[in-house]
PDB file of N, CA and C in Angstrom:
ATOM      1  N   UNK D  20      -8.600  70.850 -30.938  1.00 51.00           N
ATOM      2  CA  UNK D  20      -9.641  69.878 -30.695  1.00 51.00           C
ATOM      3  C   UNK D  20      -9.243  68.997 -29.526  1.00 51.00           C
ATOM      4  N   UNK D  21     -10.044  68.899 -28.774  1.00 53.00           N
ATOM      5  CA  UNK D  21     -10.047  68.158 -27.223  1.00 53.00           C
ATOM      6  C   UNK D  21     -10.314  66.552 -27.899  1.00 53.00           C
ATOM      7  N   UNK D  22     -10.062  65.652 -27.086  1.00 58.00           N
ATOM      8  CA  UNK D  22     -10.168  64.117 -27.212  1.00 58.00           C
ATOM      9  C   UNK D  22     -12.261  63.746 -26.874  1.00 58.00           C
ATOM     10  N   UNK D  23     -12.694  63.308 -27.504  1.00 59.00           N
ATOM     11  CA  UNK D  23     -14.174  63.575 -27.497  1.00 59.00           C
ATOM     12  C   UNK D  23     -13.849  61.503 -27.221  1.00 59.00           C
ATOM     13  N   UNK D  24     -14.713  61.823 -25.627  1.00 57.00           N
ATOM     14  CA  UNK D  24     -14.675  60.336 -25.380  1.00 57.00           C
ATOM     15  C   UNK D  24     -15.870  59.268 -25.687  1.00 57.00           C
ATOM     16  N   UNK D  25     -16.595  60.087 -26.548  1.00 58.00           N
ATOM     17  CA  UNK D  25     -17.651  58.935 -27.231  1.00 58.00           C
ATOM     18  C   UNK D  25     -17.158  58.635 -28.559  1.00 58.00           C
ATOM     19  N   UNK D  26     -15.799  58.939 -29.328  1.00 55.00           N
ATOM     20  CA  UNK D  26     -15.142  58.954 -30.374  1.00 55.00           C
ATOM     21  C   UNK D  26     -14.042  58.236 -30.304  1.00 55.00           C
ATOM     22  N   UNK D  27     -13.656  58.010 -29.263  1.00 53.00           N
ATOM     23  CA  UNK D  27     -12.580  56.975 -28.665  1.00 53.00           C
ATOM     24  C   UNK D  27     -12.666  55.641 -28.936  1.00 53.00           C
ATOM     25  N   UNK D  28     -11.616  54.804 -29.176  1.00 58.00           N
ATOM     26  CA  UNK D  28     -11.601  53.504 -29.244  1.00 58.00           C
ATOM     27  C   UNK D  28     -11.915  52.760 -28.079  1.00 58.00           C
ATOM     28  N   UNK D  29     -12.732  51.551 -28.126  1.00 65.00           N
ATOM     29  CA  UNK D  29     -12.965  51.214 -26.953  1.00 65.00           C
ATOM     30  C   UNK D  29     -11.833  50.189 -25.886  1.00 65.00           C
ATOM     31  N   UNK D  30     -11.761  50.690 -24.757  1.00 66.00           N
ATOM     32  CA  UNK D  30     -11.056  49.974 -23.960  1.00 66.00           C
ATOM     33  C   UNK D  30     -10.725  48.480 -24.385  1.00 66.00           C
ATOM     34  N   UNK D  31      -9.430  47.859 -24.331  1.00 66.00           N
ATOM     35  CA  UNK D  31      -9.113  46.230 -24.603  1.00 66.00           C
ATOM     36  C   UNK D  31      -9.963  45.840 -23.363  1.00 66.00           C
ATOM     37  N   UNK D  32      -9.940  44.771 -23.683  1.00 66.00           N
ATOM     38  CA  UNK D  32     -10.276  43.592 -23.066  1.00 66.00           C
ATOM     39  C   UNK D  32      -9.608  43.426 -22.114  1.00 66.00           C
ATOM     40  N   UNK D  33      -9.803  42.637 -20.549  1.00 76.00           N
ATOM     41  CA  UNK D  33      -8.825  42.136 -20.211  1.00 76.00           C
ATOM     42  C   UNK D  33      -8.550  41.088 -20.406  1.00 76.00           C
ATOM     43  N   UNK D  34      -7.064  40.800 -20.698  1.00 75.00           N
ATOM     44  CA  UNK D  34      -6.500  39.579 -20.785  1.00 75.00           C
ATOM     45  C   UNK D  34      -7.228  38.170 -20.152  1.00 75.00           C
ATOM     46  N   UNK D  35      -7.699  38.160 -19.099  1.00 73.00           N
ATOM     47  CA  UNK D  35      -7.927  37.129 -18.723  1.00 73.00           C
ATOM     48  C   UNK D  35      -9.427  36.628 -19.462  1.00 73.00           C
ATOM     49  N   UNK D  36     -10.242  37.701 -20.223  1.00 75.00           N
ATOM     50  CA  UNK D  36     -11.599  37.584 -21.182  1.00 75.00           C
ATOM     51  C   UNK D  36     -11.113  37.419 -22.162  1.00 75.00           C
ATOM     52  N   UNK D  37      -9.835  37.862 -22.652  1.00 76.00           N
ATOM     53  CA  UNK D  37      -9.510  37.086 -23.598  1.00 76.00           C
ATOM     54  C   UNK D  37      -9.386  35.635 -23.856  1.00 76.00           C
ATOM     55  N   UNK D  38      -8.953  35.393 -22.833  1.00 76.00           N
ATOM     56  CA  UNK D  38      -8.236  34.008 -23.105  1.00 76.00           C
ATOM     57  C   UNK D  38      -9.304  32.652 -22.576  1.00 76.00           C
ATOM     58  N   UNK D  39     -10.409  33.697 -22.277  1.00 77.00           N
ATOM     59  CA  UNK D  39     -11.795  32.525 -21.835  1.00 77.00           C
ATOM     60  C   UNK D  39     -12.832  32.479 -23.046  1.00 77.00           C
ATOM     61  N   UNK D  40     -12.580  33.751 -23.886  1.00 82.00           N
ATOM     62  CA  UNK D  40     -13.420  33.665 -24.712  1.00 82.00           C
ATOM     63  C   UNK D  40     -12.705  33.386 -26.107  1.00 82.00           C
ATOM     64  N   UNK D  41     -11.026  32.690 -26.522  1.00 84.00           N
ATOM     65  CA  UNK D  41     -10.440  31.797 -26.930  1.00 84.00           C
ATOM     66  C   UNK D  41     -10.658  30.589 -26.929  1.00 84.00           C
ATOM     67  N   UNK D  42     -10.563  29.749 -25.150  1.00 82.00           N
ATOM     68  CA  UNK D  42     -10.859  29.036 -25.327  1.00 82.00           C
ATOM     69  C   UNK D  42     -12.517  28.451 -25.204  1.00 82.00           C
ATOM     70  N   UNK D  43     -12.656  29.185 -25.307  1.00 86.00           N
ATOM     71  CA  UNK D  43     -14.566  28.868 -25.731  1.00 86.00           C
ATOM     72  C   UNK D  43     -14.647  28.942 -27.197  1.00 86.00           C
ATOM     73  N   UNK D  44     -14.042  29.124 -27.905  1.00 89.00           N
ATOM     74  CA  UNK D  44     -14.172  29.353 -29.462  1.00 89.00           C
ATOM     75  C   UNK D  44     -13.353  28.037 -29.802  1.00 89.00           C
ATOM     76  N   UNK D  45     -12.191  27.911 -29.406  1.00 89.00           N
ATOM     77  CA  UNK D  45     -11.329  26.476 -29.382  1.00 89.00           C
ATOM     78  C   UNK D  45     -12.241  25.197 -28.697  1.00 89.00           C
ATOM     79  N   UNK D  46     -13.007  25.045 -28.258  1.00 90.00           N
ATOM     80  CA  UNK D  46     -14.178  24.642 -27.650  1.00 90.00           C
ATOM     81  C   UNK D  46     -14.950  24.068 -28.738  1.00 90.00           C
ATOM     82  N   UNK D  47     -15.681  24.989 -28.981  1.00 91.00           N
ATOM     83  CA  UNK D  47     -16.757  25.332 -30.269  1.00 91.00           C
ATOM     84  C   UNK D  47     -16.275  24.744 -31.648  1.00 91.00           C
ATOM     85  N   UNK D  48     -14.801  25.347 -31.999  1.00 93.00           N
ATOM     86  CA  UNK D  48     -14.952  24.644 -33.263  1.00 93.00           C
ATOM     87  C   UNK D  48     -14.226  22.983 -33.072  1.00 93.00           C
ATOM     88  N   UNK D  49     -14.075  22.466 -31.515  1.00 93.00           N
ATOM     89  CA  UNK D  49     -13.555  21.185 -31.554  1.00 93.00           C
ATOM     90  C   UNK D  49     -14.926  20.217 -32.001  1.00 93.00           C
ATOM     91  N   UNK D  50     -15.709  20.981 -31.149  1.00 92.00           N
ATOM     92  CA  UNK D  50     -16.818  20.340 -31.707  1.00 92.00           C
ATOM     93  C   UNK D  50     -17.515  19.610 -32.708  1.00 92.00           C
ATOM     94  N   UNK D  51     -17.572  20.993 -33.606  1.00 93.00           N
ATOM     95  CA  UNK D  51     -18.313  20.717 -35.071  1.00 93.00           C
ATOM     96  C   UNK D  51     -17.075  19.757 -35.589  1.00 93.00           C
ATOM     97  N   UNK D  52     -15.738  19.880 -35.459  1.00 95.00           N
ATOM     98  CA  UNK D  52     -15.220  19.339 -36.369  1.00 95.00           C
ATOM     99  C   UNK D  52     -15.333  17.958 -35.871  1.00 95.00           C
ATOM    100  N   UNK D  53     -15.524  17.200 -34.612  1.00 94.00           N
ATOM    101  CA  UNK D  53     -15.362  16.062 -33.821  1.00 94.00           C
ATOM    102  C   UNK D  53     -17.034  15.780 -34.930  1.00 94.00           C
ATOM    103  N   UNK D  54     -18.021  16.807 -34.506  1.00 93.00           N
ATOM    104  CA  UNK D  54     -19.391  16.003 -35.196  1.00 93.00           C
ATOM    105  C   UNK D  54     -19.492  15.754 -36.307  1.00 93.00           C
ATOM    106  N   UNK D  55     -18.796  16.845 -37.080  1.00 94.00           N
ATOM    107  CA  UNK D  55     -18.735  16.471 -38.588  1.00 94.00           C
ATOM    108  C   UNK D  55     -18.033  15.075 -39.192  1.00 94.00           C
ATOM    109  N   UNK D  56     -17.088  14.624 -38.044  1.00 95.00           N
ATOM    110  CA  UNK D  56     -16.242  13.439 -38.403  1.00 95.00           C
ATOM    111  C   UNK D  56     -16.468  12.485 -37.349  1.00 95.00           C
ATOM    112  N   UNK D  57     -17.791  12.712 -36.790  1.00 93.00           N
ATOM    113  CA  UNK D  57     -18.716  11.117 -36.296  1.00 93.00           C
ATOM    114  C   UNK D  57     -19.827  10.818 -37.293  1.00 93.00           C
ATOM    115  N   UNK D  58     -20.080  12.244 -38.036  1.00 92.00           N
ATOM    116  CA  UNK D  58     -20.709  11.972 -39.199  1.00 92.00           C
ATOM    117  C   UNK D  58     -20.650  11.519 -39.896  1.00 92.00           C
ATOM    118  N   UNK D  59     -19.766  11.572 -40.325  1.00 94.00           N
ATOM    119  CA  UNK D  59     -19.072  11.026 -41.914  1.00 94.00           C
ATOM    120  C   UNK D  59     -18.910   9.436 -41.800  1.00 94.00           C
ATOM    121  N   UNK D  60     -18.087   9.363 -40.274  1.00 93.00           N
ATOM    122  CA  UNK D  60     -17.683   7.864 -39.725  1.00 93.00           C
ATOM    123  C   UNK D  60     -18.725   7.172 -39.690  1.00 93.00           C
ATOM    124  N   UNK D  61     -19.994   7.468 -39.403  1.00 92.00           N
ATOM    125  CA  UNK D  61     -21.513   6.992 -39.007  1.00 92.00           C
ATOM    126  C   UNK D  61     -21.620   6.501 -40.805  1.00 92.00           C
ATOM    127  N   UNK D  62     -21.813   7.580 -41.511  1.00 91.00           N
ATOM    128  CA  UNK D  62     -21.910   7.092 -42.670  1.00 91.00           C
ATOM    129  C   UNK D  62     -21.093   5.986 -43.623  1.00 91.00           C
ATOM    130  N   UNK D  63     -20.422   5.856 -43.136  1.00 93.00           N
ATOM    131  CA  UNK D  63     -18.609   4.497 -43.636  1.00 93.00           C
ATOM    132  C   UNK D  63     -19.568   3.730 -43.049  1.00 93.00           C
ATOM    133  N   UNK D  64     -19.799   4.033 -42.072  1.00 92.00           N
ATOM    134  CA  UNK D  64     -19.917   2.299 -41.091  1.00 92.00           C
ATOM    135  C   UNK D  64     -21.450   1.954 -41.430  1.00 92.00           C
ATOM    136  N   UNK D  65     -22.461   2.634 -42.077  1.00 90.00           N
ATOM    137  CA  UNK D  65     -23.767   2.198 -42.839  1.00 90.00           C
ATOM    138  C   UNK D  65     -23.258   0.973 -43.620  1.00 90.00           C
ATOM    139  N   UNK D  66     -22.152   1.169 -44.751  1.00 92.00           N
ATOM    140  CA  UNK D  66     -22.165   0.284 -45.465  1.00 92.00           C
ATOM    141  C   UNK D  66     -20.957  -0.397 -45.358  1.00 92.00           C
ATOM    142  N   UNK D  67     -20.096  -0.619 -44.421  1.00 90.00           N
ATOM    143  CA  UNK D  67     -19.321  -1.165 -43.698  1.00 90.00           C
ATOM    144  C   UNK D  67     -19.461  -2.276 -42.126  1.00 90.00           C
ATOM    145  N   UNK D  68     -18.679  -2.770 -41.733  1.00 88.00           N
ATOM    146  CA  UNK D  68     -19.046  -3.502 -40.457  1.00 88.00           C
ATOM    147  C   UNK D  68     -19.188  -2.150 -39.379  1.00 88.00           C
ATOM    148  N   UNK D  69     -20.068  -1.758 -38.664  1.00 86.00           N
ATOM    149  CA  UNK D  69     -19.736  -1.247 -37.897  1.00 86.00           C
ATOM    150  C   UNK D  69     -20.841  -0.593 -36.762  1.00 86.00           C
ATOM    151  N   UNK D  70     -21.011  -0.017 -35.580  1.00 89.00           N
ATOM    152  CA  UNK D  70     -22.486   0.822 -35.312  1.00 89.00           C
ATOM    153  C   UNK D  70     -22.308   2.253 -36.094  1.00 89.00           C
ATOM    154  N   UNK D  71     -22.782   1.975 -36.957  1.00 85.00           N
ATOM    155  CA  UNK D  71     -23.285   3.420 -37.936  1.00 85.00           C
ATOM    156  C   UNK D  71     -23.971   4.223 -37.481  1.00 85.00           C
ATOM    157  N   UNK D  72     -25.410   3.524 -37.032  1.00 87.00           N
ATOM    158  CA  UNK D  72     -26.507   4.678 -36.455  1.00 87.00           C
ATOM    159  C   UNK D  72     -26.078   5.306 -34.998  1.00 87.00           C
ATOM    160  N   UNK D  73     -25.685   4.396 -34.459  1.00 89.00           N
ATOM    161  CA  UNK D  73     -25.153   4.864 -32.837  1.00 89.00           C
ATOM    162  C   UNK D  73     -24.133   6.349 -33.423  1.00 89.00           C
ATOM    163  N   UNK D  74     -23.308   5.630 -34.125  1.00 91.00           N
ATOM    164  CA  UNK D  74     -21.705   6.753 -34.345  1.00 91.00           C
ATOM    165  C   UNK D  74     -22.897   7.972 -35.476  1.00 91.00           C
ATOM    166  N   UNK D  75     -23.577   8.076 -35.813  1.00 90.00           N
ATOM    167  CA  UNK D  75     -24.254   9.261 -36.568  1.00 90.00           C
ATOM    168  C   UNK D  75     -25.454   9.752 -35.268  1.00 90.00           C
ATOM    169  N   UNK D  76     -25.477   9.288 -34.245  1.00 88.00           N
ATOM    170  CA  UNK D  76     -26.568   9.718 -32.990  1.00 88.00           C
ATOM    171  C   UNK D  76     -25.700  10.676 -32.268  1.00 88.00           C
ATOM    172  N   UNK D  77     -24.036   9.976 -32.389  1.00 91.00           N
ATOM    173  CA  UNK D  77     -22.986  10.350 -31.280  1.00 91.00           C
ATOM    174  C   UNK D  77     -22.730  12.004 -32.457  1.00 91.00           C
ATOM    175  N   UNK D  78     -22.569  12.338 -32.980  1.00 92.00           N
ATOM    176  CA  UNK D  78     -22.550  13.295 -33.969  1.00 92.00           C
ATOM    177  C   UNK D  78     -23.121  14.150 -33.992  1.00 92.00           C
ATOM    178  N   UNK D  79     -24.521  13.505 -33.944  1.00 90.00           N
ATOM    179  CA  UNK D  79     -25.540  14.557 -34.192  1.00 90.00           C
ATOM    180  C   UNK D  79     -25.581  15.245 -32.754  1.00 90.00           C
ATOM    181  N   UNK D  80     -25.533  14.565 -32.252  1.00 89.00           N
ATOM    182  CA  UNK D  80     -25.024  14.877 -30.179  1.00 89.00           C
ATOM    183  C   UNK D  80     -24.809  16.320 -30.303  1.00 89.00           C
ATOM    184  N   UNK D  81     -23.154  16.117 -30.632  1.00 91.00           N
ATOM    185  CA  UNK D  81     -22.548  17.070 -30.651  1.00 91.00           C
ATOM    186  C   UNK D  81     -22.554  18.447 -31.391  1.00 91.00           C
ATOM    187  N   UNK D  82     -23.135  18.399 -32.500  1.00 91.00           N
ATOM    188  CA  UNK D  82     -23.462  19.431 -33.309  1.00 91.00           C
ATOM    189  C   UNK D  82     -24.452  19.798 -33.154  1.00 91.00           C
ATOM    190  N   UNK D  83     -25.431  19.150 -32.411  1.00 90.00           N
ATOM    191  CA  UNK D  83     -26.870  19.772 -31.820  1.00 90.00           C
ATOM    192  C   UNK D  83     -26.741  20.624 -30.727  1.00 90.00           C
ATOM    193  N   UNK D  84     -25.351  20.789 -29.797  1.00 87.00           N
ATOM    194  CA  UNK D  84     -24.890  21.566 -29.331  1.00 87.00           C
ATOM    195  C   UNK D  84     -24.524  23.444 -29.779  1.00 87.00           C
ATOM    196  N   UNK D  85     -24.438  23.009 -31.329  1.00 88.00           N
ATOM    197  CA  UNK D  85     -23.796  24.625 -31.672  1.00 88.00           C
ATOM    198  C   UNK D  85     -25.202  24.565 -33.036  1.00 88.00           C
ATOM    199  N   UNK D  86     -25.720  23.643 -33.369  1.00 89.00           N
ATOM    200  CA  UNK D  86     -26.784  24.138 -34.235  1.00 89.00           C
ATOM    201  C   UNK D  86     -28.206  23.287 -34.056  1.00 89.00           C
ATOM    202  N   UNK D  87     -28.887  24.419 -34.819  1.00 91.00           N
ATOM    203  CA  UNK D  87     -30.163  23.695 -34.730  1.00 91.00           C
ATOM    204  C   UNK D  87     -30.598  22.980 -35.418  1.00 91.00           C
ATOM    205  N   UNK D  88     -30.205  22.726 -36.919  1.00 89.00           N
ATOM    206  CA  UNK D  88     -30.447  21.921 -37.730  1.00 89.00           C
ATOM    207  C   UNK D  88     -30.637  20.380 -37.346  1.00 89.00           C
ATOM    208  N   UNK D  89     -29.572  20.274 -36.656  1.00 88.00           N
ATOM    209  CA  UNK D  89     -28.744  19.520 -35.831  1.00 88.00           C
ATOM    210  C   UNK D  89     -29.829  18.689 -34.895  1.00 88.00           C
ATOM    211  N   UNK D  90     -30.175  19.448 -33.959  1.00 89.00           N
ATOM    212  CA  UNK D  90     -30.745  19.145 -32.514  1.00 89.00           C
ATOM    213  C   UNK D  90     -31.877  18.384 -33.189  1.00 89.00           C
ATOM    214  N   UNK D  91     -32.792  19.295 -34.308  1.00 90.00           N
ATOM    215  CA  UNK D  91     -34.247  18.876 -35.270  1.00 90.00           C
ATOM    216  C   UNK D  91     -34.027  17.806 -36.130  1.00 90.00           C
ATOM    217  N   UNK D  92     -33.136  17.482 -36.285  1.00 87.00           N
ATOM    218  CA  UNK D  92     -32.949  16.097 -37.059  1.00 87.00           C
ATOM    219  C   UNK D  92     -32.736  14.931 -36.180  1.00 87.00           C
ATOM    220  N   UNK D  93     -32.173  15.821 -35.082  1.00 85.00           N
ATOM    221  CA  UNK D  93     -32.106  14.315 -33.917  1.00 85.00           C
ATOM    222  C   UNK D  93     -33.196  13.999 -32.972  1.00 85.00           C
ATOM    223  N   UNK D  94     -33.627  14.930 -32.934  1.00 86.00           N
ATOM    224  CA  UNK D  94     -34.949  15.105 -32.516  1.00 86.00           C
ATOM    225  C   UNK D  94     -36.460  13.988 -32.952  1.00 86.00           C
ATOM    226  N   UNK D  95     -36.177  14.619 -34.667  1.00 87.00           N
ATOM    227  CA  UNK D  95     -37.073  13.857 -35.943  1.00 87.00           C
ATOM    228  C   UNK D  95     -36.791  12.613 -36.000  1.00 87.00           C
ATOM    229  N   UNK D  96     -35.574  11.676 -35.573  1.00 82.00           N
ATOM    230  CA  UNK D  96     -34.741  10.605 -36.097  1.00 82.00           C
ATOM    231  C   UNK D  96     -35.131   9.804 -34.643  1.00 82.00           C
ATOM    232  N   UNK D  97     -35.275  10.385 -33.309  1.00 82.00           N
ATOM    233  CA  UNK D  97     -35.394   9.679 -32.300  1.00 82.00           C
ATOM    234  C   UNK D  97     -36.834   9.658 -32.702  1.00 82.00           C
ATOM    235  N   UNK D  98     -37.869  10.057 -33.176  1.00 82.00           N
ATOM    236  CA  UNK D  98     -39.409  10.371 -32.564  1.00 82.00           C
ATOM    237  C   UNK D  98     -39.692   9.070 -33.736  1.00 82.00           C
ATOM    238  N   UNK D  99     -39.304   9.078 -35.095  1.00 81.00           N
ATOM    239  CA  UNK D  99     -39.510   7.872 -35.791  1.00 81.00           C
ATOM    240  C   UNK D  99     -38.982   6.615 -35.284  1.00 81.00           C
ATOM    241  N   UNK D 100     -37.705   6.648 -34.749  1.00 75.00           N
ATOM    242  CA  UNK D 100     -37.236   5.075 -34.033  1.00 75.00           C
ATOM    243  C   UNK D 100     -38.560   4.328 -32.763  1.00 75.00           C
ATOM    244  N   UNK D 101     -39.281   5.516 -32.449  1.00 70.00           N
ATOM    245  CA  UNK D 101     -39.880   5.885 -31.242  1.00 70.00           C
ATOM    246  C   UNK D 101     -41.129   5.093 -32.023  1.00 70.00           C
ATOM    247  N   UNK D 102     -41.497   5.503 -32.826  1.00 70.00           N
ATOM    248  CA  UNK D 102     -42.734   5.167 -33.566  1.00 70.00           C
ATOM    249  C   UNK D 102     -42.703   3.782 -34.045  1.00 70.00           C
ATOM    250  N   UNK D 103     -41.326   3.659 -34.705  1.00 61.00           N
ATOM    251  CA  UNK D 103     -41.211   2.118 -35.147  1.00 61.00           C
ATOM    252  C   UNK D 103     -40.790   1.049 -34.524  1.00 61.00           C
ATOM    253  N   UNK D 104     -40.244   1.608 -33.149  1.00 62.00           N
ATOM    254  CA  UNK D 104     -39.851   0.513 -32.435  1.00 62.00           C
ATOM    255  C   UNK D 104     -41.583  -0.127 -31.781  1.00 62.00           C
ATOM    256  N   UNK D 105     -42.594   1.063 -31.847  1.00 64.00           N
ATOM    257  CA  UNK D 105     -43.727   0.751 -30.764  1.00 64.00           C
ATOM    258  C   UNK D 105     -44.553  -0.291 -31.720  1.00 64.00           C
ATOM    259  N   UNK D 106     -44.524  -0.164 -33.344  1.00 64.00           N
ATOM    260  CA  UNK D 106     -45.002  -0.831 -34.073  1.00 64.00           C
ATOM    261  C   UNK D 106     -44.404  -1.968 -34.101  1.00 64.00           C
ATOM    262  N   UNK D 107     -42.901  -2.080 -34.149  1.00 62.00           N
ATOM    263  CA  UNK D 107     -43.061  -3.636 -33.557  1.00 62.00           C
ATOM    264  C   UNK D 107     -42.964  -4.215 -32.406  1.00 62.00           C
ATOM    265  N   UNK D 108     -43.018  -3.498 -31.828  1.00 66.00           N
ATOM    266  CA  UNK D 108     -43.598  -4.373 -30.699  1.00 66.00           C
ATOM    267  C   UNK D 108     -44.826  -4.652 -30.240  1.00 66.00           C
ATOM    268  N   UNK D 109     -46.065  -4.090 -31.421  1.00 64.00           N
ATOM    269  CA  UNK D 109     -47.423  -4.156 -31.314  1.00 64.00           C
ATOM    270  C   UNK D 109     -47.350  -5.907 -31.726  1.00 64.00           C
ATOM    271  N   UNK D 110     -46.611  -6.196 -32.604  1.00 56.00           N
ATOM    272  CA  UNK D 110     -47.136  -7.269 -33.240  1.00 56.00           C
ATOM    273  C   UNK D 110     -45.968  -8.560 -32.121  1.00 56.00           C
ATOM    274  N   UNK D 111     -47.291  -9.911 -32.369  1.00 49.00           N
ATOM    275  CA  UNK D 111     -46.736 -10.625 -31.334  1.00 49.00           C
ATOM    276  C   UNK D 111     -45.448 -11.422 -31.679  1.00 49.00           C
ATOM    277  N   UNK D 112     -45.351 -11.647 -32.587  1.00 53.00           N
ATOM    278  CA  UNK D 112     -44.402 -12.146 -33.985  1.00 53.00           C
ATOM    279  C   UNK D 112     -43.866 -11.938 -34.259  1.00 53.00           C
ATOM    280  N   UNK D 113     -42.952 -11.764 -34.967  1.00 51.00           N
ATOM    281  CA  UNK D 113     -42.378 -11.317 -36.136  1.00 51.00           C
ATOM    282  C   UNK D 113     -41.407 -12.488 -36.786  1.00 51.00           C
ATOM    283  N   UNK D 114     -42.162 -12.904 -38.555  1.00 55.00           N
ATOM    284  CA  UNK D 114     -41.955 -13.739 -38.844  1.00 55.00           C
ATOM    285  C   UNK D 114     -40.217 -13.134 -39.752  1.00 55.00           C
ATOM    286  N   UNK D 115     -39.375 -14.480 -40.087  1.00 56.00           N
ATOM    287  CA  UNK D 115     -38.625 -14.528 -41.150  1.00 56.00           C
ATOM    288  C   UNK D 115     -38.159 -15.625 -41.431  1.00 56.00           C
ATOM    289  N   UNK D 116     -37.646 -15.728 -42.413  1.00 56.00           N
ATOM    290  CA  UNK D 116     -37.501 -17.594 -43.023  1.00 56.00           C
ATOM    291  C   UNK D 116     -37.130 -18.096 -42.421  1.00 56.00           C
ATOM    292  N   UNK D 117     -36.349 -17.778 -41.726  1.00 58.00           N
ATOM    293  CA  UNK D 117     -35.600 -19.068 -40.495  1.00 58.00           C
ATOM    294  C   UNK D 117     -36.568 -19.517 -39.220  1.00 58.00           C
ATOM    295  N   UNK D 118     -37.546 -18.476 -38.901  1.00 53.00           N
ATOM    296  CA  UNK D 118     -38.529 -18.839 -37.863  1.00 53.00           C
ATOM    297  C   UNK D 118     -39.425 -19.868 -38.755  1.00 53.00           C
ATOM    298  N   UNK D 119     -39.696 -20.159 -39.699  1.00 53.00           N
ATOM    299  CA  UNK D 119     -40.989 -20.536 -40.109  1.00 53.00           C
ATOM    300  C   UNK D 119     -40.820 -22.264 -39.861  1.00 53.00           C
ATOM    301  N   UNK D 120     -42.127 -22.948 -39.910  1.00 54.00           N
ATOM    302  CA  UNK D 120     -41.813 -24.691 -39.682  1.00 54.00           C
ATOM    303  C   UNK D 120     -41.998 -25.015 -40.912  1.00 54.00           C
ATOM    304  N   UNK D 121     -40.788 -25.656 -40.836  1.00 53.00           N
ATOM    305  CA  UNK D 121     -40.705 -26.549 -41.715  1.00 53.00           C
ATOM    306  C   UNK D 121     -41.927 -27.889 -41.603  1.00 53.00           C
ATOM    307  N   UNK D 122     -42.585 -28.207 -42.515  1.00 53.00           N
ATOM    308  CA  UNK D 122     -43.274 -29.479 -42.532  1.00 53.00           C
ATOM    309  C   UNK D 122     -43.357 -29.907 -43.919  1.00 53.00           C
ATOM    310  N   UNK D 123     -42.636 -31.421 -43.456  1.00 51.00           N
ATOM    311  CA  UNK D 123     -42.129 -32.564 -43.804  1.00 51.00           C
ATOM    312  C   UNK D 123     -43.374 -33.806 -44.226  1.00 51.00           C
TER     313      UNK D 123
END
């Protein structure tokens, strides 16, 4: 039996595709793990001193990079800030106890 070259293993890689498509994977999972743990941090700092929503925007950033879940939630999360920031600023006011007059 002769060597049948559609039965053959396929040629390596060269080294130098190796080591680009390493560090593109070293890349990739710096990522998720950096977003997953602006996530989490975003969430501490909700009920802690801290910018929570900024550090869960900075997160979602990044993981909207390798998923889509990701991108559509940040997406959904900007279009409501979008909505509620325009509602208040419809109104000319905005009252709270400390604005109100006192009369004496």
């Amino acid at each position: 039996m002769g060597s049948n070259p559609t039965l053959s293993a396929k040629k390596p890689l060269p080294q130098a595709l190796m080591i680009l498509r390493t560090v593109e994977q070293v890349r990739r999972i710096f990522l998720v793990i950096a977003g997953f743990t602006l996530l989490l941090a975003g969430g501490v700092m909700l009920v802690t001193p801290g910018p929570g929503i900024v550090v869960i925007f900075l997160g979602l950033g990044l993981l909207a990079a390798e998923f889509v879940w990701a991108r559509r939630l940040m997406d959904r999360l900007k279009h409501e800030g979008g909505t509620l920031g325009g509602s208040l600023r419809g109104h000319q006011e905005i009252k709270t106890p400390f604005s109100a007059k006192k009369s004496n």
